[in-house]
Amino acid sequence: MALSQFQLGIYLSADSPKGFVNLYTKLTASDNLDTTSYVGSVYNNKANGINFGQVIGWRTAKKLVKVKLRVPIEQGIFTTVTEVWCDATQVSVYAPALDEKVAKFYYCTGNGVRLRNSPSLANLLNVVGAANKGDLLGKSDGFIDNDFYLIYATTLSGAYKLDSSGKKISYYVHRDYVSTVNPTVKPSSDPSSPVDTNKPAEGNTSPTIDLENPTPAANSAGVWAALGLSSLAFGVAVVSYVRKKTKRTKKP
């Protein structure tokens, strides 16, 4: 499935009918791939084509995507290529299958922890929900991408939550705020009756998720407010500096 939605931080895999995706370091003046800047290729189902890089930019009209490579391409002794352009119709979002054999339940260890649809802190555009301490996040096989756990949402009974197409709902949570031990459940002091801390219990709560509307309004408003205040402060500082300098340069 070709990449159709551009989002910063998403990791990509090669998904080309040709079996490979060509990589280029430059675009032409008309925003087409500059074939003279070819630096290599990544291959479908090969080590260098699975999860090969992270989205850092794009040209929507031309269906091109800029990628930060996970493994830089060496060009000579002193030159390495870390950022490339490629055809967005030839790549797909990297989505590793859940390994049920090692999957465990994961809980949230903090309050107001953001749930994201991509493993990136670049901005709030990928936020799809929030969780609080003790919330049952869901199941994960421990896969970590860019310091984020990929977690599949479950109901409190442990069944996977599915979207309208029947696909498992998943999201990313930063590794600092997840644990296989429910932080709100105290282990029993009686060794003969230990508490199974990796099993949903009655009274667990689930996080709030809204996959259809990323970026909660409150977060978005906070960002714009912060930017506005920063701009205002900068403007005040500039005016103050100009006034002071004018006073210093005045003749007696």
CSV table of C-alpha atoms in Angstrom, one decimal:
chain,number,residue,atom,x,y,z
A,1,MET,CA,0.0,0.0,0.0
A,2,ALA,CA,1.5,3.3,-1.1
A,3,LEU,CA,2.1,6.1,1.3
A,4,SER,CA,-1.0,8.3,1.0
A,5,GLN,CA,-0.9,10.5,4.1
A,6,PHE,CA,2.2,12.5,4.8
A,7,GLN,CA,3.1,12.8,8.5
A,8,LEU,CA,6.5,13.7,10.1
A,9,GLY,CA,8.2,10.9,12.0
A,10,ILE,CA,6.6,8.0,10.2
A,11,TYR,CA,8.9,5.1,9.3
A,12,LEU,CA,8.8,3.6,5.8
A,13,SER,CA,9.4,0.4,4.0
A,14,ALA,CA,10.0,-0.2,0.3
A,15,ASP,CA,6.8,-1.3,-1.4
A,16,SER,CA,7.4,-1.1,-5.1
A,17,PRO,CA,6.0,-3.3,-7.9
A,18,LYS,CA,9.5,-3.2,-9.4
A,19,GLY,CA,10.9,-4.7,-6.2
A,20,PHE,CA,13.1,-1.7,-5.3
A,21,VAL,CA,12.9,2.1,-4.7
A,22,ASN,CA,15.5,4.4,-6.0
A,23,LEU,CA,16.9,7.2,-3.7
A,24,TYR,CA,18.0,10.6,-4.8
A,25,THR,CA,19.6,13.5,-2.9
A,26,LYS,CA,18.1,16.4,-4.9
A,27,LEU,CA,15.0,17.6,-6.7
A,28,THR,CA,15.0,19.6,-10.0
A,29,ALA,CA,13.9,23.2,-10.2
A,30,SER,CA,10.4,21.9,-11.1
A,31,ASP,CA,10.3,19.6,-8.0
A,32,ASN,CA,10.9,16.4,-9.8
A,33,LEU,CA,13.4,13.7,-8.8
A,34,ASP,CA,16.9,14.7,-10.0
A,35,THR,CA,18.1,11.5,-11.6
A,36,THR,CA,21.7,12.8,-11.7
A,37,SER,CA,21.7,12.6,-7.9
A,38,TYR,CA,20.9,8.9,-7.6
A,39,VAL,CA,22.7,7.4,-4.6
A,40,GLY,CA,21.3,3.9,-4.3
A,41,SER,CA,18.2,1.7,-3.9
A,42,VAL,CA,16.3,-0.1,-1.1
A,43,TYR,CA,14.6,-3.4,-1.9
A,44,ASN,CA,11.2,-4.9,-0.9
A,45,ASN,CA,11.4,-7.5,1.8
A,46,LYS,CA,15.2,-7.0,2.1
A,47,ALA,CA,17.1,-5.8,5.2
A,48,ASN,CA,17.8,-2.4,3.6
A,49,GLY,CA,14.2,-1.9,2.5
A,50,ILE,CA,12.3,-2.8,5.7
A,51,ASN,CA,11.9,0.3,7.9
A,52,PHE,CA,14.6,2.1,5.9
A,53,GLY,CA,13.9,5.7,6.9
A,54,GLN,CA,11.8,8.3,8.6
A,55,VAL,CA,9.6,11.0,6.9
A,56,ILE,CA,11.0,14.5,7.3
A,57,GLY,CA,9.4,16.3,4.4
A,58,TRP,CA,7.4,16.0,1.2
A,59,ARG,CA,6.0,17.4,-2.1
A,60,THR,CA,2.3,16.6,-2.1
A,61,ALA,CA,1.6,17.6,-5.7
A,62,LYS,CA,4.5,15.6,-7.0
A,63,LYS,CA,4.0,12.6,-4.7
A,64,LEU,CA,7.5,12.7,-3.4
A,65,VAL,CA,8.7,12.2,0.1
A,66,LYS,CA,11.9,13.2,1.9
A,67,VAL,CA,13.4,10.6,4.1
A,68,LYS,CA,16.0,10.5,6.9
A,69,LEU,CA,17.8,7.2,6.5
A,70,ARG,CA,18.2,4.8,9.4
A,71,VAL,CA,21.5,3.6,7.9
A,72,PRO,CA,23.4,6.4,6.0
A,73,ILE,CA,24.8,5.6,2.6
A,74,GLU,CA,28.6,5.8,2.4
A,75,GLN,CA,30.0,7.7,-0.6
A,76,GLY,CA,33.7,7.7,-0.4
A,77,ILE,CA,35.8,8.0,2.8
A,78,PHE,CA,34.5,11.4,4.0
A,79,THR,CA,31.0,11.6,2.6
A,80,THR,CA,27.8,10.0,3.8
A,81,VAL,CA,24.2,10.5,2.7
A,82,THR,CA,21.6,10.8,5.5
A,83,GLU,CA,18.7,12.4,3.7
A,84,VAL,CA,17.1,11.4,0.4
A,85,TRP,CA,14.1,11.9,-1.8
A,86,CYS,CA,12.0,9.1,-3.3
A,87,ASP,CA,8.7,8.3,-5.0
A,88,ALA,CA,5.9,8.2,-2.3
A,89,THR,CA,3.8,5.8,-4.4
A,90,GLN,CA,6.6,3.2,-4.1
A,91,VAL,CA,6.8,3.2,-0.3
A,92,SER,CA,4.5,2.3,2.6
A,93,VAL,CA,4.2,2.9,6.3
A,94,TYR,CA,6.3,0.4,8.3
A,95,ALA,CA,3.9,-1.7,10.3
A,96,PRO,CA,5.5,-4.7,12.0
A,97,ALA,CA,3.2,-7.6,12.8
A,98,LEU,CA,2.4,-8.2,16.5
A,99,ASP,CA,4.3,-11.2,17.9
A,100,GLU,CA,1.5,-12.9,19.9
A,101,LYS,CA,4.0,-15.3,21.5
A,102,VAL,CA,5.7,-12.6,23.5
A,103,ALA,CA,2.9,-10.0,23.7
A,104,LYS,CA,2.1,-8.6,27.1
A,105,PHE,CA,-0.3,-6.0,28.6
A,106,TYR,CA,1.2,-2.6,29.1
A,107,TYR,CA,0.0,0.1,31.5
A,108,CYS,CA,0.4,3.9,31.6
A,109,THR,CA,2.7,5.2,34.4
A,110,GLY,CA,1.9,8.9,34.2
A,111,ASN,CA,-0.9,11.3,33.8
A,112,GLY,CA,-1.8,13.1,30.6
A,113,VAL,CA,0.5,10.9,28.6
A,114,ARG,CA,0.0,11.5,24.8
A,115,LEU,CA,-0.8,8.6,22.5
A,116,ARG,CA,0.5,9.2,18.9
A,117,ASN,CA,0.0,7.7,15.5
A,118,SER,CA,3.7,7.9,14.7
A,119,PRO,CA,6.9,7.6,16.8
A,120,SER,CA,7.9,11.2,16.9
A,121,LEU,CA,7.9,14.2,19.3
A,122,ALA,CA,8.4,16.7,16.4
A,123,ASN,CA,5.0,18.3,17.0
A,124,LEU,CA,1.5,17.5,18.2
A,125,LEU,CA,0.0,16.8,14.8
A,126,ASN,CA,0.2,13.0,15.5
A,127,VAL,CA,-1.5,13.0,18.9
A,128,VAL,CA,-4.7,10.8,18.9
A,129,GLY,CA,-5.4,10.6,22.6
A,130,ALA,CA,-4.2,10.6,26.1
A,131,ALA,CA,-3.8,8.2,29.0
A,132,ASN,CA,-3.5,8.5,32.8
A,133,LYS,CA,-1.7,6.5,35.4
A,134,GLY,CA,-3.0,2.9,35.7
A,135,ASP,CA,-4.8,3.0,32.3
A,136,LEU,CA,-4.6,-0.3,30.4
A,137,LEU,CA,-2.9,0.8,27.1
A,138,GLY,CA,-3.1,-2.6,25.5
A,139,LYS,CA,-0.8,-5.3,24.2
A,140,SER,CA,2.7,-5.0,22.8
A,141,ASP,CA,5.5,-7.4,21.9
A,142,GLY,CA,8.0,-4.9,23.1
A,143,PHE,CA,8.8,-3.4,19.7
A,144,ILE,CA,10.4,0.0,20.2
A,145,ASP,CA,10.8,2.6,17.4
A,146,ASN,CA,12.5,5.9,18.1
A,147,ASP,CA,12.0,5.5,21.9
A,148,PHE,CA,8.3,4.7,21.5
A,149,TYR,CA,6.5,1.4,22.2
A,150,LEU,CA,4.1,0.3,19.5
A,151,ILE,CA,1.0,-0.8,21.4
A,152,TYR,CA,-2.2,-2.4,20.2
A,153,ALA,CA,-5.3,-1.2,22.0
A,154,THR,CA,-7.4,-3.7,23.9
A,155,THR,CA,-10.7,-3.7,25.8
A,156,LEU,CA,-10.6,-4.4,29.5
A,157,SER,CA,-11.3,-8.0,28.7
A,158,GLY,CA,-8.1,-8.2,26.7
A,159,ALA,CA,-9.8,-8.4,23.3
A,160,TYR,CA,-8.2,-6.2,20.6
A,161,LYS,CA,-10.0,-3.0,19.6
A,162,LEU,CA,-10.7,-2.9,15.8
A,163,ASP,CA,-11.3,0.0,13.5
A,164,SER,CA,-14.2,0.2,10.9
A,165,SER,CA,-12.1,-1.9,8.5
A,166,GLY,CA,-11.5,-4.7,11.0
A,167,LYS,CA,-7.8,-3.7,11.5
A,168,LYS,CA,-6.3,-3.7,15.0
A,169,ILE,CA,-6.1,-0.2,16.4
A,170,SER,CA,-2.5,0.7,17.5
A,171,TYR,CA,-0.6,3.8,18.6
A,172,TYR,CA,2.8,4.8,20.0
A,173,VAL,CA,3.6,5.7,23.6
A,174,HIS,CA,7.0,7.0,24.8
A,175,ARG,CA,9.0,4.3,26.6
A,176,ASP,CA,9.3,6.5,29.8
A,177,TYR,CA,5.5,6.1,30.5
A,178,VAL,CA,4.8,2.4,30.0
A,179,SER,CA,5.2,-0.6,32.1
A,180,THR,CA,4.1,-4.3,32.2
A,181,VAL,CA,3.2,-3.7,35.9
A,182,ASN,CA,0.1,-1.8,36.7
A,183,PRO,CA,1.4,1.1,38.9
A,184,THR,CA,-1.9,1.5,40.7
A,185,VAL,CA,-2.0,-2.1,42.0
A,186,LYS,CA,0.0,-3.0,45.1
A,187,PRO,CA,1.4,-6.5,45.1
A,188,SER,CA,0.2,-8.8,47.8
A,189,SER,CA,2.3,-9.2,50.9
A,190,ASP,CA,1.2,-12.8,51.1
A,191,PRO,CA,3.6,-14.9,49.0
A,192,SER,CA,1.0,-17.7,48.7
A,193,SER,CA,-1.4,-15.4,46.8
A,194,PRO,CA,0.7,-13.2,44.4
A,195,VAL,CA,-1.1,-10.7,42.2
A,196,ASP,CA,-0.9,-11.2,38.5
A,197,THR,CA,0.3,-7.7,37.6
A,198,ASN,CA,0.2,-8.4,33.9
A,199,LYS,CA,-3.5,-9.1,33.6
A,200,PRO,CA,-6.3,-6.6,33.3
A,201,ALA,CA,-8.3,-6.4,36.6
A,202,GLU,CA,-11.8,-5.2,37.3
A,203,GLY,CA,-11.6,-1.5,37.8
A,204,ASN,CA,-8.9,-0.8,35.2
A,205,THR,CA,-9.6,2.1,32.9
A,206,SER,CA,-8.8,2.7,29.2
A,207,PRO,CA,-7.2,5.7,27.6
A,208,THR,CA,-9.1,8.2,25.6
A,209,ILE,CA,-8.5,7.7,21.9
A,210,ASP,CA,-9.8,9.6,18.8
A,211,LEU,CA,-8.1,8.2,15.7
A,212,GLU,CA,-10.3,10.3,13.4
A,213,ASN,CA,-9.3,13.6,14.8
A,214,PRO,CA,-5.5,13.9,15.5
A,215,THR,CA,-4.2,16.8,17.5
A,216,PRO,CA,-6.6,17.6,20.4
A,217,ALA,CA,-7.8,21.2,20.2
A,218,ALA,CA,-6.4,22.0,23.7
A,219,ASN,CA,-2.9,20.9,22.6
A,220,SER,CA,-3.2,22.8,19.3
A,221,ALA,CA,-4.4,26.0,21.1
A,222,GLY,CA,-1.5,25.7,23.6
A,223,VAL,CA,1.1,25.5,20.8
A,224,TRP,CA,-0.3,28.5,19.0
A,225,ALA,CA,-0.6,30.5,22.2
A,226,ALA,CA,3.0,29.7,23.1
A,227,LEU,CA,4.2,30.8,19.7
A,228,GLY,CA,2.2,34.0,20.0
A,229,LEU,CA,3.6,34.8,23.4
A,230,SER,CA,7.1,34.0,22.1
A,231,SER,CA,6.7,36.4,19.2
A,232,LEU,CA,5.3,39.1,21.4
A,233,ALA,CA,8.2,38.7,23.8
A,234,PHE,CA,10.7,38.9,21.0
A,235,GLY,CA,9.0,42.1,19.6
A,236,VAL,CA,9.1,43.8,23.0
A,237,ALA,CA,12.8,42.9,23.4
A,238,VAL,CA,13.6,44.3,20.0
A,239,VAL,CA,11.8,47.6,20.7
A,240,SER,CA,13.5,47.9,24.1
A,241,TYR,CA,16.9,47.3,22.6
A,242,VAL,CA,16.4,49.9,19.9
A,243,ARG,CA,15.3,52.5,22.5
A,244,LYS,CA,18.3,51.8,24.7
A,245,LYS,CA,20.6,52.1,21.7
A,246,THR,CA,19.0,55.3,20.6
A,247,LYS,CA,19.5,56.8,24.0
A,248,ARG,CA,23.2,55.8,24.1
A,249,THR,CA,23.9,57.4,20.7
A,250,LYS,CA,22.2,60.7,21.4
A,251,LYS,CA,24.5,63.7,21.5
A,252,PRO,CA,24.4,65.9,24.6
